[in-house]
PDB file of C-alpha atoms in Angstrom:
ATOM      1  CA  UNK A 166      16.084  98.768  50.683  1.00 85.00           C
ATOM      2  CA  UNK A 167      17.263 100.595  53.393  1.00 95.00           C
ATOM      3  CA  UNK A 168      20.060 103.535  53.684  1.00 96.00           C
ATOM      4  CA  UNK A 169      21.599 105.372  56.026  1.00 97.00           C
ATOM      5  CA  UNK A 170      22.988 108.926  54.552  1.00 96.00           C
ATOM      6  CA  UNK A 171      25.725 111.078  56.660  1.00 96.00           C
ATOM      7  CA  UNK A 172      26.409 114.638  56.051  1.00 96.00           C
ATOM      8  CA  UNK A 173      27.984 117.300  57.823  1.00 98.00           C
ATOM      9  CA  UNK A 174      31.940 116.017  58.436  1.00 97.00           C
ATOM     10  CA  UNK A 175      34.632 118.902  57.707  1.00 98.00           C
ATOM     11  CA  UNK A 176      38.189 119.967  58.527  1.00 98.00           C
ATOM     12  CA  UNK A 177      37.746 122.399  61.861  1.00 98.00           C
ATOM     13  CA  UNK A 178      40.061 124.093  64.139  1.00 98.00           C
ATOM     14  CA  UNK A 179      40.479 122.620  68.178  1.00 98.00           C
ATOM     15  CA  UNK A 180      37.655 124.388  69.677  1.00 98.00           C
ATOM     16  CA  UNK A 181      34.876 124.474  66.593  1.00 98.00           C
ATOM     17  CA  UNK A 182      31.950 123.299  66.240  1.00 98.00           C
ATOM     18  CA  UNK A 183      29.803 120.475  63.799  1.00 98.00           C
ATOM     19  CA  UNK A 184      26.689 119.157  63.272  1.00 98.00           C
ATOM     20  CA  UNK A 185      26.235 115.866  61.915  1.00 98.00           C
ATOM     21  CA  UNK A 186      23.684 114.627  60.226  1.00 98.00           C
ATOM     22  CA  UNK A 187      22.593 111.000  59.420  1.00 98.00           C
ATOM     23  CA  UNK A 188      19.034 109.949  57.334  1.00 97.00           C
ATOM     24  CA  UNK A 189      17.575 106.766  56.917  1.00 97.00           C
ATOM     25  CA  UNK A 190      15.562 106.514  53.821  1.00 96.00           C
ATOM     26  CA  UNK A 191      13.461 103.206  52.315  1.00 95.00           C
ATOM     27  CA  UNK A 192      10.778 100.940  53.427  1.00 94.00           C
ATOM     28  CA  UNK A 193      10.528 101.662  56.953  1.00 94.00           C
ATOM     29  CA  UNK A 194       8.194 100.651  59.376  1.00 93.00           C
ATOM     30  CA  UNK A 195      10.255 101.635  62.670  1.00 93.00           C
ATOM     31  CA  UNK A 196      13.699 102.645  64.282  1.00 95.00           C
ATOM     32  CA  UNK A 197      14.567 101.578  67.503  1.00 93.00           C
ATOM     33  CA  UNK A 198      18.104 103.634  68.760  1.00 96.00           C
ATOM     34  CA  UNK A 199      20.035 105.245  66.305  1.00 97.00           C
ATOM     35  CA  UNK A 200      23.439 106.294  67.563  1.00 97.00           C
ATOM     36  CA  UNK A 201      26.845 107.474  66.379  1.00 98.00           C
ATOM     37  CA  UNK A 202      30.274 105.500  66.328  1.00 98.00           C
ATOM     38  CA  UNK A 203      34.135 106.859  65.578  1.00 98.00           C
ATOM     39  CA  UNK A 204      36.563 104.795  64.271  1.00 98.00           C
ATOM     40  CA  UNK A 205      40.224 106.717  64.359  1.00 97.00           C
ATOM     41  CA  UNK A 206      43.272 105.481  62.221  1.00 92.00           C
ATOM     42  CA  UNK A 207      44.342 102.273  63.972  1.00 94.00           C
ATOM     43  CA  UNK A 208      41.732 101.934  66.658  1.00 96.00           C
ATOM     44  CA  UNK A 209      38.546 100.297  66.908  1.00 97.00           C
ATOM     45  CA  UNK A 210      34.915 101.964  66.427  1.00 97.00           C
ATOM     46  CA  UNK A 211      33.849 102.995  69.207  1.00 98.00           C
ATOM     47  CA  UNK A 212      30.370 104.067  70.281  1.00 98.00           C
ATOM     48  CA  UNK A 213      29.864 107.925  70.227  1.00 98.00           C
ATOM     49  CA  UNK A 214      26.392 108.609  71.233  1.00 98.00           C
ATOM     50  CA  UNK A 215      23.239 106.942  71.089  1.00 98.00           C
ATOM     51  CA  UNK A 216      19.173 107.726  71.816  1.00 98.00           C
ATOM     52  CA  UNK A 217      16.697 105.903  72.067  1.00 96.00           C
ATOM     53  CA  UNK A 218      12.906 106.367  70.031  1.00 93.00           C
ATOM     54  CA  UNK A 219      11.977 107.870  72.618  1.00 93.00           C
ATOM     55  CA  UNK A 220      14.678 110.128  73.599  1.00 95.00           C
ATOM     56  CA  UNK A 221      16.905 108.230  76.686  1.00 97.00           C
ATOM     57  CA  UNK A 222      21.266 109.346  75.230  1.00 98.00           C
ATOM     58  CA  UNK A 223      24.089 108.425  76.506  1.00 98.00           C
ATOM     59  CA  UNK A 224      27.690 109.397  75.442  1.00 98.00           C
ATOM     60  CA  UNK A 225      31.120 107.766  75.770  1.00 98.00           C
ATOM     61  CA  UNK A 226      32.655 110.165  78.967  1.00 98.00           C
ATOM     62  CA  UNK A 227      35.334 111.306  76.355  1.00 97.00           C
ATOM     63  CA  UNK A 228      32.464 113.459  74.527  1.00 98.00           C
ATOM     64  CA  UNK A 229      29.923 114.110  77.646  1.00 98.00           C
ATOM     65  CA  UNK A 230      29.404 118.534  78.151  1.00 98.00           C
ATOM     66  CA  UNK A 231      30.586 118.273  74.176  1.00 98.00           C
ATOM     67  CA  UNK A 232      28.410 116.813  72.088  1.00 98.00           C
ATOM     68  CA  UNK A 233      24.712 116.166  71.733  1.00 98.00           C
ATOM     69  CA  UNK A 234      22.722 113.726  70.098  1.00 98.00           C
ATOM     70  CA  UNK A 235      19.055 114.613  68.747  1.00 98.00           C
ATOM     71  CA  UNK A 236      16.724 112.985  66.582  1.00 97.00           C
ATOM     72  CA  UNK A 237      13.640 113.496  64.414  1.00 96.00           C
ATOM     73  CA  UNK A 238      11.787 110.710  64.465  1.00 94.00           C
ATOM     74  CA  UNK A 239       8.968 112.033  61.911  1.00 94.00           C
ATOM     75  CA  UNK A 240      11.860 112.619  59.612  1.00 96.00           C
ATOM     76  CA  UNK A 241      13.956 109.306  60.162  1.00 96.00           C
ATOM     77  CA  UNK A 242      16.943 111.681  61.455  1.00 97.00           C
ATOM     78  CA  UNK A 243      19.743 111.764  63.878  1.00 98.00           C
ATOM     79  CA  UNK A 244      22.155 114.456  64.284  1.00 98.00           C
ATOM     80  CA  UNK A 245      25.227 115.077  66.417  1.00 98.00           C
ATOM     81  CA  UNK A 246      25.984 118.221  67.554  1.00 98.00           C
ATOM     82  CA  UNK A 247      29.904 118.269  68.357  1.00 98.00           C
ATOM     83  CA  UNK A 248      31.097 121.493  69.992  1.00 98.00           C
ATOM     84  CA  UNK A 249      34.582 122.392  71.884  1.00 98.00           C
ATOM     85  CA  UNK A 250      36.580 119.783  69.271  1.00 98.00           C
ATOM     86  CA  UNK A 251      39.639 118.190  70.477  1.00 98.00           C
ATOM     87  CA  UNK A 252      42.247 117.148  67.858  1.00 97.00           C
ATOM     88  CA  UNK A 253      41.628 113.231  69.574  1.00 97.00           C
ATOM     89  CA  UNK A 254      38.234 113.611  67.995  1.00 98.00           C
ATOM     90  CA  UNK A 255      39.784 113.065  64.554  1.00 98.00           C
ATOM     91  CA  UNK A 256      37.670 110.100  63.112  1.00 98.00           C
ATOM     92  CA  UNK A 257      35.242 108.577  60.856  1.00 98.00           C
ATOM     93  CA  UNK A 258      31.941 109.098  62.050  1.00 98.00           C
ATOM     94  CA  UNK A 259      29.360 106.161  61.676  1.00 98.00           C
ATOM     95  CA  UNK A 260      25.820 106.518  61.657  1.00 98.00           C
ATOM     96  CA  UNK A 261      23.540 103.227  62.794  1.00 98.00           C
ATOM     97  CA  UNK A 262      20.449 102.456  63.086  1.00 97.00           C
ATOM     98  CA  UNK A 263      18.296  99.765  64.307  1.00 96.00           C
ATOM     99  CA  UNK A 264      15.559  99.190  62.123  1.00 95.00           C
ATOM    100  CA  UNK A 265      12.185  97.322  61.222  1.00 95.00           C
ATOM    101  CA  UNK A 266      11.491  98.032  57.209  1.00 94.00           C
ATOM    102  CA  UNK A 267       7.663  97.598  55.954  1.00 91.00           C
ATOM    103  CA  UNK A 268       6.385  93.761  56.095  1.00 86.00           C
ATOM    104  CA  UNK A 269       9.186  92.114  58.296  1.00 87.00           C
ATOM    105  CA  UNK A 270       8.950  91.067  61.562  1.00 88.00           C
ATOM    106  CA  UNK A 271      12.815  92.062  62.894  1.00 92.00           C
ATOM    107  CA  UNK A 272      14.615  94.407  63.687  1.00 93.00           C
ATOM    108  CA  UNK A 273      18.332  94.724  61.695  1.00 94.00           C
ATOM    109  CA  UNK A 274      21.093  96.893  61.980  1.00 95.00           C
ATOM    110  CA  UNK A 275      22.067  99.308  59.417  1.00 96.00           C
ATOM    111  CA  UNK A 276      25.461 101.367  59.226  1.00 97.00           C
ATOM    112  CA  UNK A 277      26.164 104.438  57.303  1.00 97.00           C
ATOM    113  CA  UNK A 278      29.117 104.782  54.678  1.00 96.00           C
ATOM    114  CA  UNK A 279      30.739 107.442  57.339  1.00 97.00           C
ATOM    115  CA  UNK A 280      32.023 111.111  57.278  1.00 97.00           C
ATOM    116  CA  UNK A 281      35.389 112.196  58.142  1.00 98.00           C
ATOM    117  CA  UNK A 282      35.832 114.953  60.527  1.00 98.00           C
ATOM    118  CA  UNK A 283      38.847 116.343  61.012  1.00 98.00           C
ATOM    119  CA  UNK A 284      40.183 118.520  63.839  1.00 98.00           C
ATOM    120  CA  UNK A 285      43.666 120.271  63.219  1.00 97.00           C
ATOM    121  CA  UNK A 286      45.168 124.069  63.288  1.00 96.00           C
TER     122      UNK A 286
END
């Protein structure tokens, strides 16, 4: 009914740059936040980024000055701009999404299937 579709993940040198992108396609009404979340080999997920619909972030402090969060709320989008890449920012990126589809009441939480980004001379 609902999906959340990631693009964007890569192998990159320390010091690149990537954007990541994440679309929600179905029957939706509305998205509250939409935000990013890592999870590393052998750690937890952790939150990334997040913003709000209408356009309050906030960032874990590991990623604040690095990386950006955006959205486009006409086209159900969220992106993550990830410059000056540390190798610790090895991962699998999540995308999620809180969202109300078209005749329900609630709001639910949907994940994405992930990207991997890799960061590694």
């Amino acid at each position: 009914q609902v999906q959340l579709v990631e693009s964007g993940g890569a192998l990159v040198q320390p010091g690149g740059s990537l954007r990541l992108s994440c679309a929600a396609s179905g029957t939706i009404f509305s998205i509250n936040p939409m935000g990013w979340y890592r999870q590393a080999p052998g750690k937890q997920r952790e939150l990334v980024a997040v913003i709000t619909s209408g356009g309050s972030t906030n960032y874990a402090d590991s990623v604040k000055g690095r990386f950006t969060i955006s959205r486009n709320n006409i086209k159900n989008t969220v992106y993550l701009q990830m410059n000056n890449l540390k190798p610790e920012d090895t991962a699998v990126y999540y995308c999620n999404a809180d969202i109300r589809t078209s005749g329900s009441t609630g709001y639910h939480d949907y994940w994405g299937q992930g990207t991997q980004v890799t960061v590694s001379s």
